[in-house]
Amino acid sequence: MADELKSFLGTGWSFPPFFDKANHTVQMVSDITDIEQSLRIILSTTPGERIMQPEFGCGLKLLIFEKTDSTLIARLNHIIYHALLNYEPRVNFIDTEILNRDDLDGVLSIQVNFRVIITNTRHNIVFPFYLLEGTNVSTR
């Protein structure tokens, strides 16, 4: 645990938060795990959701029901780039890739490629983007 507190990439609460009742502690994460969890929080938060930080987040939910084409991919790149630029100073955004072009299941798997600035290492996360949120796609 002492090594986690000295991490040069950062240390924070795990997400979702996990409380160890036996030790009366909060589970902490550090290094690339902390960064990946931070990115997932940014991507899944809609601006306006947080009262004390109304601009925090990424407006991906504004793109629900959009047609999967080059325009959508360009908009995804733009929105994600600006969200990471503003809210995750430990990384440089590289690009996004859509892993599944067939959006009939209502989910696009977005691979976000980024570089950790301090170590100059490339990483990626895959973020599920639900195009048909709240619908039962199997009844089409």
C-alpha positions as CSV (number, residue, x, y, z in Angstrom):
1,M,0.0,0.0,0.0
2,A,2.9,2.4,0.7
3,D,4.1,2.0,-2.9
4,E,0.7,2.9,-4.2
5,L,0.8,6.2,-2.4
6,K,4.1,7.1,-4.0
7,S,3.0,6.4,-7.6
8,F,4.1,9.1,-10.0
9,L,1.2,8.5,-12.3
10,G,-1.3,9.1,-9.5
11,T,-3.3,7.2,-6.9
12,G,-7.0,7.5,-6.2
13,W,-10.1,5.7,-5.2
14,S,-11.2,2.7,-7.3
15,F,-14.2,3.2,-9.4
16,P,-16.7,2.1,-8.5
17,P,-15.7,2.8,-4.9
18,F,-15.1,-0.3,-2.8
19,F,-14.9,-0.1,1.0
20,D,-13.1,-2.8,2.9
21,K,-15.2,-3.1,6.1
22,A,-12.6,-5.3,7.9
23,N,-9.8,-2.8,7.6
24,H,-12.0,0.3,7.4
25,T,-10.3,1.5,4.2
26,V,-11.1,2.4,0.7
27,Q,-9.7,0.4,-2.1
28,M,-7.1,2.5,-4.0
29,V,-5.8,2.2,-7.5
30,S,-2.7,3.7,-9.1
31,D,-0.7,4.1,-12.2
32,I,-2.3,3.0,-15.5
33,T,-5.4,1.5,-13.7
34,D,-6.1,4.9,-12.1
35,I,-5.8,6.6,-15.5
36,E,-8.0,4.1,-17.3
37,Q,-10.7,4.4,-14.6
38,S,-10.5,8.2,-14.9
39,L,-11.0,8.0,-18.7
40,R,-14.0,5.8,-18.2
41,I,-15.5,8.3,-15.8
42,I,-14.9,11.2,-18.2
43,L,-16.4,9.3,-21.2
44,S,-19.5,8.1,-19.3
45,T,-20.3,11.5,-17.7
46,T,-22.5,13.9,-19.5
47,P,-21.7,17.6,-19.1
48,G,-24.2,19.0,-16.5
49,E,-24.4,15.9,-14.4
50,R,-22.0,17.1,-11.8
51,I,-23.4,20.1,-9.9
52,M,-20.0,21.4,-8.7
53,Q,-18.4,20.8,-12.1
54,P,-21.1,21.4,-14.7
55,E,-18.8,21.3,-17.7
56,F,-17.0,18.0,-16.7
57,G,-17.5,15.0,-18.9
58,C,-17.9,14.1,-22.5
59,G,-21.0,14.7,-24.6
60,L,-21.2,11.2,-26.1
61,K,-24.8,10.7,-25.1
62,L,-25.7,13.5,-27.6
63,L,-24.8,11.1,-30.4
64,I,-27.2,8.4,-29.4
65,F,-29.3,7.3,-32.4
66,E,-26.9,8.7,-34.9
67,K,-26.0,6.8,-38.1
68,T,-22.6,5.0,-38.0
69,D,-20.7,6.8,-40.7
70,S,-17.5,8.8,-41.1
71,T,-19.3,11.9,-39.7
72,L,-20.1,10.1,-36.5
73,I,-16.5,8.9,-36.2
74,A,-15.2,12.4,-36.7
75,R,-17.6,13.8,-34.1
76,L,-16.5,11.1,-31.6
77,N,-12.8,12.0,-32.2
78,H,-13.6,15.6,-31.6
79,I,-15.7,15.2,-28.5
80,I,-13.3,12.7,-26.9
81,Y,-10.2,14.7,-27.8
82,H,-11.6,17.8,-26.1
83,A,-12.8,16.0,-23.0
84,L,-9.4,14.3,-22.5
85,L,-7.6,17.6,-23.2
86,N,-9.6,19.4,-20.5
87,Y,-10.0,16.7,-17.8
88,E,-7.2,14.2,-18.0
89,P,-3.8,16.0,-18.0
90,R,-1.8,12.8,-17.7
91,V,-2.5,11.7,-21.2
92,N,-2.3,12.8,-24.8
93,F,-5.2,11.7,-27.0
94,I,-4.1,9.9,-30.2
95,D,-7.3,8.7,-31.9
96,T,-10.3,6.5,-31.7
97,E,-11.2,3.4,-33.6
98,I,-14.6,1.8,-34.0
99,L,-14.0,-1.9,-33.5
100,N,-17.4,-3.1,-34.7
101,R,-18.9,-1.4,-37.8
102,D,-22.1,-3.4,-37.6
103,D,-24.2,-1.3,-35.2
104,L,-27.3,-3.5,-35.5
105,D,-26.8,-4.7,-31.9
106,G,-27.0,-1.1,-30.7
107,V,-23.5,-0.9,-29.3
108,L,-20.3,0.6,-30.8
109,S,-17.1,-0.5,-29.2
110,I,-14.9,2.6,-29.2
111,Q,-11.2,2.0,-28.8
112,V,-9.6,5.1,-27.4
113,N,-5.9,5.3,-28.0
114,F,-3.8,7.5,-25.8
115,R,-0.2,8.1,-24.7
116,V,0.7,8.5,-21.0
117,I,2.8,11.7,-21.0
118,I,5.2,11.1,-18.3
119,T,6.2,7.6,-19.5
120,N,5.6,8.1,-23.2
121,T,3.8,4.8,-23.5
122,R,0.8,4.0,-25.7
123,H,-2.3,2.5,-24.2
124,N,-5.9,2.1,-25.1
125,I,-9.3,1.4,-23.5
126,V,-12.4,0.0,-25.2
127,F,-15.5,1.9,-24.3
128,P,-18.9,0.6,-25.1
129,F,-21.1,3.3,-26.6
130,Y,-24.8,2.4,-26.7
131,L,-26.5,3.8,-29.8
132,L,-29.9,2.4,-29.0
133,E,-30.0,3.0,-25.2
134,G,-33.0,1.8,-23.4
135,T,-34.4,-0.4,-26.3
136,N,-34.7,-4.1,-26.9
137,V,-32.8,-4.6,-30.1
138,S,-33.7,-8.3,-30.4
139,T,-37.3,-7.5,-31.2
140,R,-36.5,-5.8,-34.6
